[in-house]
CSV table of C-alpha atoms and ligand atoms in Angstrom, one decimal:
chain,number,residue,atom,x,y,z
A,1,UNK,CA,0.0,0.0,0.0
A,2,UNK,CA,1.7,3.2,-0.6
A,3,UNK,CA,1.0,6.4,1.5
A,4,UNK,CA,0.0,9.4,-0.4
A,5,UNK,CA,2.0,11.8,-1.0
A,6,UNK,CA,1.2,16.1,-1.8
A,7,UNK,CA,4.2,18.2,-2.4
A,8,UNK,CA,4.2,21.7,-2.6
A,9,UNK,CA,6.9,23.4,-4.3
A,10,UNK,CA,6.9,26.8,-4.1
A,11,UNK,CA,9.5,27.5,-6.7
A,12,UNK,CA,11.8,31.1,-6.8
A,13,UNK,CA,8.1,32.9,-4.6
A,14,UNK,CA,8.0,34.0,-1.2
A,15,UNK,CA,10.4,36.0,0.9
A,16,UNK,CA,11.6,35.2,4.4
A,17,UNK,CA,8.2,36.8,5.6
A,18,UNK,CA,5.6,35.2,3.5
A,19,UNK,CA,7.0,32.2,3.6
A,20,UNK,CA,6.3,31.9,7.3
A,21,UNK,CA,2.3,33.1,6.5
A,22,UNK,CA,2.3,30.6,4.2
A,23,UNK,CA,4.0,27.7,6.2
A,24,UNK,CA,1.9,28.8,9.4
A,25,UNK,CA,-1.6,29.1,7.2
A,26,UNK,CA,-0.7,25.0,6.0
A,27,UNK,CA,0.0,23.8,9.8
A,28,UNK,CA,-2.9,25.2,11.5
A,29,UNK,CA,-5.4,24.0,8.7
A,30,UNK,CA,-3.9,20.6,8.8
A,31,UNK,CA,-5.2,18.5,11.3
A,32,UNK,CA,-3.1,15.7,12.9
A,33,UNK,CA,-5.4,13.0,11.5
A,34,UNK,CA,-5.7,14.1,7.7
A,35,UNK,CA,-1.4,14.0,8.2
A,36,UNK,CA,-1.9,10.7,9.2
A,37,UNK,CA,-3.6,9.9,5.6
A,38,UNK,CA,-1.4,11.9,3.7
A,39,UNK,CA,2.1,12.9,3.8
A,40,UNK,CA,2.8,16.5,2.6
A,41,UNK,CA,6.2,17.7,2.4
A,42,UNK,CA,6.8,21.6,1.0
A,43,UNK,CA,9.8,23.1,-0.8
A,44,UNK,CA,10.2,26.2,0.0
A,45,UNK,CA,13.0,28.6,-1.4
A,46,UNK,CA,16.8,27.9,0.1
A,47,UNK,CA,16.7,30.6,2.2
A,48,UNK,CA,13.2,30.2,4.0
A,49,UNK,CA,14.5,26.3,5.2
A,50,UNK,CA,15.8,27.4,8.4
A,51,UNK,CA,12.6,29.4,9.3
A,52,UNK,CA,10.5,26.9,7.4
A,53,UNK,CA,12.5,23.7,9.9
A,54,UNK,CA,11.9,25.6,13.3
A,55,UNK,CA,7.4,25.8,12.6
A,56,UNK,CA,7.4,22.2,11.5
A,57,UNK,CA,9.4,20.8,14.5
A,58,UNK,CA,7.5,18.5,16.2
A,59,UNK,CA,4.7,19.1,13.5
A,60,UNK,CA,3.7,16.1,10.3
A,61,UNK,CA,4.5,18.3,7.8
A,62,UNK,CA,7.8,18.1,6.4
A,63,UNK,CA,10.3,20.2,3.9
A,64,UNK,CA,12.3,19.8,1.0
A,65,UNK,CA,14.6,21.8,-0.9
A,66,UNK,CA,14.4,22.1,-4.5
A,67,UNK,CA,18.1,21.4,-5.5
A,68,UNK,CA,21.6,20.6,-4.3
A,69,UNK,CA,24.8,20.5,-5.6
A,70,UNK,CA,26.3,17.5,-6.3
A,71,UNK,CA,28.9,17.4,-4.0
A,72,UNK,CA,28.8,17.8,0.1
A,73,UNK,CA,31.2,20.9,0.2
A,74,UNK,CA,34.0,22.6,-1.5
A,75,UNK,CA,35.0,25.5,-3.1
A,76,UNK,CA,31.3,26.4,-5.0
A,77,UNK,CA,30.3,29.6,-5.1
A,78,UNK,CA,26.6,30.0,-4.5
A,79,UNK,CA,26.0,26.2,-4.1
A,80,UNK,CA,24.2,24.7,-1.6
A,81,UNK,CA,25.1,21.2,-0.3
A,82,UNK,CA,23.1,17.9,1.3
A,83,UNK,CA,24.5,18.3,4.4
A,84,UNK,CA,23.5,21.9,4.9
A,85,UNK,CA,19.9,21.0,4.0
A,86,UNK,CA,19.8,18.5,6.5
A,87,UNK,CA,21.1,20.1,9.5
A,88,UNK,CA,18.1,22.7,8.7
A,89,UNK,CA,15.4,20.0,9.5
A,90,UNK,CA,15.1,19.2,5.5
A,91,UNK,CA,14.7,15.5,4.8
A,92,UNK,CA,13.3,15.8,0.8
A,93,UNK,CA,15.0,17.2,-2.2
A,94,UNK,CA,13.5,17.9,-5.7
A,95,UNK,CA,15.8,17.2,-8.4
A,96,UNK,CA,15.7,16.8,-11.6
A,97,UNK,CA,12.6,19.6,-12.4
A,98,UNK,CA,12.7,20.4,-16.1
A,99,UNK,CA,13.1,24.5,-15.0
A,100,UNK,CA,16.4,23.1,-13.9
A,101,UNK,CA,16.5,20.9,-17.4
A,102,UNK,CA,15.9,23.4,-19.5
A,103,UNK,CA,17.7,26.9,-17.3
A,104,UNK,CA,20.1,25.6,-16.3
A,105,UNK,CA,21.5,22.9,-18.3
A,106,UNK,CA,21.3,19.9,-15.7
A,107,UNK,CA,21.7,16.2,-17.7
A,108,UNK,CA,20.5,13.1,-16.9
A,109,UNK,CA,24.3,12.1,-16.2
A,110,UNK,CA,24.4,15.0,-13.2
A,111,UNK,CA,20.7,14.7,-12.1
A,112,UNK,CA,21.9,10.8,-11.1
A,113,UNK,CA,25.0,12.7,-9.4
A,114,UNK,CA,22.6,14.5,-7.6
A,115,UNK,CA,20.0,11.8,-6.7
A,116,UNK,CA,23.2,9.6,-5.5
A,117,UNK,CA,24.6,12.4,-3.1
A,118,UNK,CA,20.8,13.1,-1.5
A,119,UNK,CA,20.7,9.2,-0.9
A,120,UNK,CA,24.2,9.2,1.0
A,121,UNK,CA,23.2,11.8,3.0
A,122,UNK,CA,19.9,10.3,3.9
A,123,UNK,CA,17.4,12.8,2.2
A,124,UNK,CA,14.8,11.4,-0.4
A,125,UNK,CA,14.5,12.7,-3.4
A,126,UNK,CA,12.1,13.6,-5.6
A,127,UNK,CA,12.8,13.0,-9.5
A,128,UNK,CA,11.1,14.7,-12.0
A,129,UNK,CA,10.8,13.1,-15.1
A,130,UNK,CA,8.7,14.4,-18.4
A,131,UNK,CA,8.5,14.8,-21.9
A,132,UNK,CA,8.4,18.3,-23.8
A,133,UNK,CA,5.2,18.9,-26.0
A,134,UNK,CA,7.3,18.3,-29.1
A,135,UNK,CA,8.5,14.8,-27.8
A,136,UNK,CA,4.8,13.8,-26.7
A,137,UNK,CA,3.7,14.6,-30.4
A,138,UNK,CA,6.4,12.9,-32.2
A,139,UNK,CA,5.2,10.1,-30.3
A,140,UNK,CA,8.5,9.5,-27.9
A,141,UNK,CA,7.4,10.3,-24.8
A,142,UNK,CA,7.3,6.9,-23.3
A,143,UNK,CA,11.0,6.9,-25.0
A,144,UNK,CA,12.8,9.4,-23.1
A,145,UNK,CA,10.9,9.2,-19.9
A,146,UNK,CA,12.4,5.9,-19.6
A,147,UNK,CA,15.6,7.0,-20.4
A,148,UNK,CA,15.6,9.6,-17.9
A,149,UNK,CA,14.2,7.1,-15.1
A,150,UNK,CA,17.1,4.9,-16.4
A,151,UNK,CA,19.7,7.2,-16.2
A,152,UNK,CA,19.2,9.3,-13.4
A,153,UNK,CA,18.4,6.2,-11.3
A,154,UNK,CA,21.6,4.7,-12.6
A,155,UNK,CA,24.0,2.4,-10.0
A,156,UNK,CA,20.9,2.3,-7.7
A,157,UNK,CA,19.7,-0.9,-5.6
A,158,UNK,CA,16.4,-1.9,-4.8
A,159,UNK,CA,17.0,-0.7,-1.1
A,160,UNK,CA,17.8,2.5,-2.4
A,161,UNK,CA,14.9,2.8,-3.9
A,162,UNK,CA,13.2,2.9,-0.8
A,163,UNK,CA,13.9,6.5,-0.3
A,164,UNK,CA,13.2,7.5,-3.9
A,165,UNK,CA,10.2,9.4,-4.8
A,166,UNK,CA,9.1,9.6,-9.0
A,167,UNK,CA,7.3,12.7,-10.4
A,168,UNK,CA,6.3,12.8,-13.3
A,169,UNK,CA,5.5,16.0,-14.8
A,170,UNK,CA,5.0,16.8,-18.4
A,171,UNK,CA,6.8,20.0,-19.0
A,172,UNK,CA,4.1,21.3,-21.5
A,173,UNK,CA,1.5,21.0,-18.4
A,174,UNK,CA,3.8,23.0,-15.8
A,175,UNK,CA,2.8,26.5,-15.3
A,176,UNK,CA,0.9,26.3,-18.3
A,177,UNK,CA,-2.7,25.5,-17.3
A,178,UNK,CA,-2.9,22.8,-19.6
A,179,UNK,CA,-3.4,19.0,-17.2
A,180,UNK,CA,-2.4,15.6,-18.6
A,181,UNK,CA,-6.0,13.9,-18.2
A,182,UNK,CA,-6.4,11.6,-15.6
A,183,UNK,CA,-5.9,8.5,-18.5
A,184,UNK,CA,-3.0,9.7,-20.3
A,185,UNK,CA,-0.9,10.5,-16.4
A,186,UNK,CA,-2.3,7.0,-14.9
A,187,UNK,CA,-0.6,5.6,-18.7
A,188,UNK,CA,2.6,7.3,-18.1
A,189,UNK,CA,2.9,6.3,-14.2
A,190,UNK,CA,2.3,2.4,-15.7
A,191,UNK,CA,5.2,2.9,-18.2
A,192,UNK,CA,7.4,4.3,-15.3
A,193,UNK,CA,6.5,1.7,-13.1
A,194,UNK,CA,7.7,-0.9,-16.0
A,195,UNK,CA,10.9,0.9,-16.0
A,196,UNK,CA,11.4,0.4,-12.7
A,197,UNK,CA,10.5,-3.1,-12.8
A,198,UNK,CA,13.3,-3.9,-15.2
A,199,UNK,CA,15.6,-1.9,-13.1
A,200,UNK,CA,14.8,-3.1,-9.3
A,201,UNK,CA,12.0,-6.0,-9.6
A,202,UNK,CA,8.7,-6.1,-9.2
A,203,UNK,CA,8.6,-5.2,-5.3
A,204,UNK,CA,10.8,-2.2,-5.4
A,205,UNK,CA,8.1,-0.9,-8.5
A,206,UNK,CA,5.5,-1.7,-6.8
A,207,UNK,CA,6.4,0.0,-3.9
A,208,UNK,CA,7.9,3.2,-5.2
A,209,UNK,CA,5.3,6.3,-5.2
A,210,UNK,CA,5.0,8.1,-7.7
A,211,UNK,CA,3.6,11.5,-8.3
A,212,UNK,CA,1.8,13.7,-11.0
A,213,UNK,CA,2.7,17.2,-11.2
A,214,UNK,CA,1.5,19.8,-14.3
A,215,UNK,CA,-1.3,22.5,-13.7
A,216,UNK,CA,-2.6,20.4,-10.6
A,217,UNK,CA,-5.3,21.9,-8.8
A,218,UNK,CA,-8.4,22.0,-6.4
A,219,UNK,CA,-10.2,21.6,-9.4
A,220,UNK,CA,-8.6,18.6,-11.1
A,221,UNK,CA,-7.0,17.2,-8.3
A,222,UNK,CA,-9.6,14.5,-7.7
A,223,UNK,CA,-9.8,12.8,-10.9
A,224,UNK,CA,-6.0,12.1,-11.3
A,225,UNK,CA,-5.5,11.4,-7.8
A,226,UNK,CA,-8.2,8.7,-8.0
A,227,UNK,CA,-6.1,7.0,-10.4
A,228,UNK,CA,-4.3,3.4,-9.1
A,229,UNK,CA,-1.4,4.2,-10.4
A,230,UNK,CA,-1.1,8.2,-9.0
A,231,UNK,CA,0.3,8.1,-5.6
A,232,UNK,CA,0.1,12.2,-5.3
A,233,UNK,CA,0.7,15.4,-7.2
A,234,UNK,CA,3.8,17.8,-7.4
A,235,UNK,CA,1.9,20.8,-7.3
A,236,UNK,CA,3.8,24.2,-8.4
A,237,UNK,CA,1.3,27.7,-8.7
A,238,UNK,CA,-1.7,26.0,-6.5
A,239,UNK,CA,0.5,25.1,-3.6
A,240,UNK,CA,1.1,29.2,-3.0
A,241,UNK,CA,-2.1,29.2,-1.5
A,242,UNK,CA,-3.0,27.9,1.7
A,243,UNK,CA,-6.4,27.4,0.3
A,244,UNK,CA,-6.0,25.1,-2.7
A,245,UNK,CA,-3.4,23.5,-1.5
A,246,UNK,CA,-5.0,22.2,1.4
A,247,UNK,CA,-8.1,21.5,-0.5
A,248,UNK,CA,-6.5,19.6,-2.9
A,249,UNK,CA,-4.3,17.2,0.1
A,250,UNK,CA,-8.0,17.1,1.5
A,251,UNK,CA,-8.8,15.5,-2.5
A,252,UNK,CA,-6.3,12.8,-1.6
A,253,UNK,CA,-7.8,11.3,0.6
A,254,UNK,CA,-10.4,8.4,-0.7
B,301,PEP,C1,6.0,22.1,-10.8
B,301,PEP,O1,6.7,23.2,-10.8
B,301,PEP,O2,6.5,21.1,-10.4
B,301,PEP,C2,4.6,22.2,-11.2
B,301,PEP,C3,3.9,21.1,-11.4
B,301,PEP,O3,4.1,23.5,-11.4
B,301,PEP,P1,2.5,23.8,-11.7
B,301,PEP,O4,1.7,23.1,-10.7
B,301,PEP,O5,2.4,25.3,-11.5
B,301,PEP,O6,2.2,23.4,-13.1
């Protein structure tokens, strides 16, 4: 049986200040007992962690970052490392999101850097996988998210996998309004789950969660969360509001 899982990733929003309206708004509108159904973890910006750590001590919520370096520490200006996340409270990291694809150059090859480094350092990640509008109408879709499950997940064991977490998000859905429907995410999660199959074995894909993420919402939330094979969303523009975000970790639970 796997737990659901909501994620809120707030992206390059909020400052110190309303990130702690934000973070306060989600704890007191989140009972104990829906926590118990759910497990909601939000990414807040690097330098809101610290702040965002100290509310949710002692709290269900939990916090990820939204990157790392590769590497625990060295001479890299402007990086931030696994270790430093962690001592902050933080045990989740996305990696992999196609804003960091497409800005800022990250490959498969260093996402897997990445995913290996979070792992040492006992943080789960989150790895976004998807396929650009071009790729989904040429018909490869299925074709390069498997590659990029493959590769980023690349040297892993089946006990790692444990502590992974999949999202997959088509990058012509992010930001953009546009949803995979219900069918064609459920299709995509089966296809991942195959991947993982002939990577780890049946167990380890069977147990690994993976989440939807693209234009997710109080609105659509429901349908594709229904799904067997969605274990949660990745939700970007809807989670900066205490409102929908809690209405749509409300959504998750059947
Ligand atoms: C995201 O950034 O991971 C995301 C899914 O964004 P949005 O929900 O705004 O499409």
């Amino acid at each position: 049986m796997r737990k659901k899982l909501i994620t809120g990733n707030w992206k390059m929003n909020t400052t110190s200040l309303t990130s702690k309206d934000l973070l306060t708004g989600l704890v007191s509108g989140l009972s104990d007992e829906i926590l118990e159904k759910i497990e909601v973890v939000v990414c807040p910006p690097f330098t809101s962690l610290a702040a965002a750590g100290e509310i949710i001590k002692n709290k269900k919520i939990r916090i990820g970052a939204q990157n790392i370096h590769q590497k625990n520490e060295g001479a890299f200006t402007g990086e931030i490392s696994a270790p430093m996340i962690k001592s902050l409270n933080c045990n989740y990291v996305i990696l992999g999101h196609s804003e960091r694809r497409q800005y800022f150059g990250e490959t498969n090859h260093l996402i897997n850097a990445k995913v290996k480094n979070a792992l040492k350092n006992n943080i789960k990640p989150i790895l976004c996988v998807g396929e650009t509008l071009d790729e989904r109408e040429n018909n490869v879709h299925k074709k390069i998210v498997d590659e990029q499950v493959t590769l980023c997940l690349k040297d892993l064991t089946k006990d790692d996998m444990k502590n992974v977490i999949i999202a997959y998000e088509p990058v012509w859905a992010i930001g953009t309004g546009k949803t995979a429907t219900p069918e064609q995410a459920n299709d995509m999660h089966i296809a991942i789950r195959e991947a993982l199959e002939n990577l780890f074995g049946k167990e380890a894909a069977e147990s690994t969660r993976i989440l939807y993420g693209g234009s997710m919402n109080d609105k659509n939330a429901s349908e594709l969360l229904a799904k067997p094979d969605i274990d949660g969303g990745l939700i970007g523009g809807a989670s900066l509001k205490v409102e929908s975000f809690i209405n749509i970790i409300e959504s998750a639970i059947k």
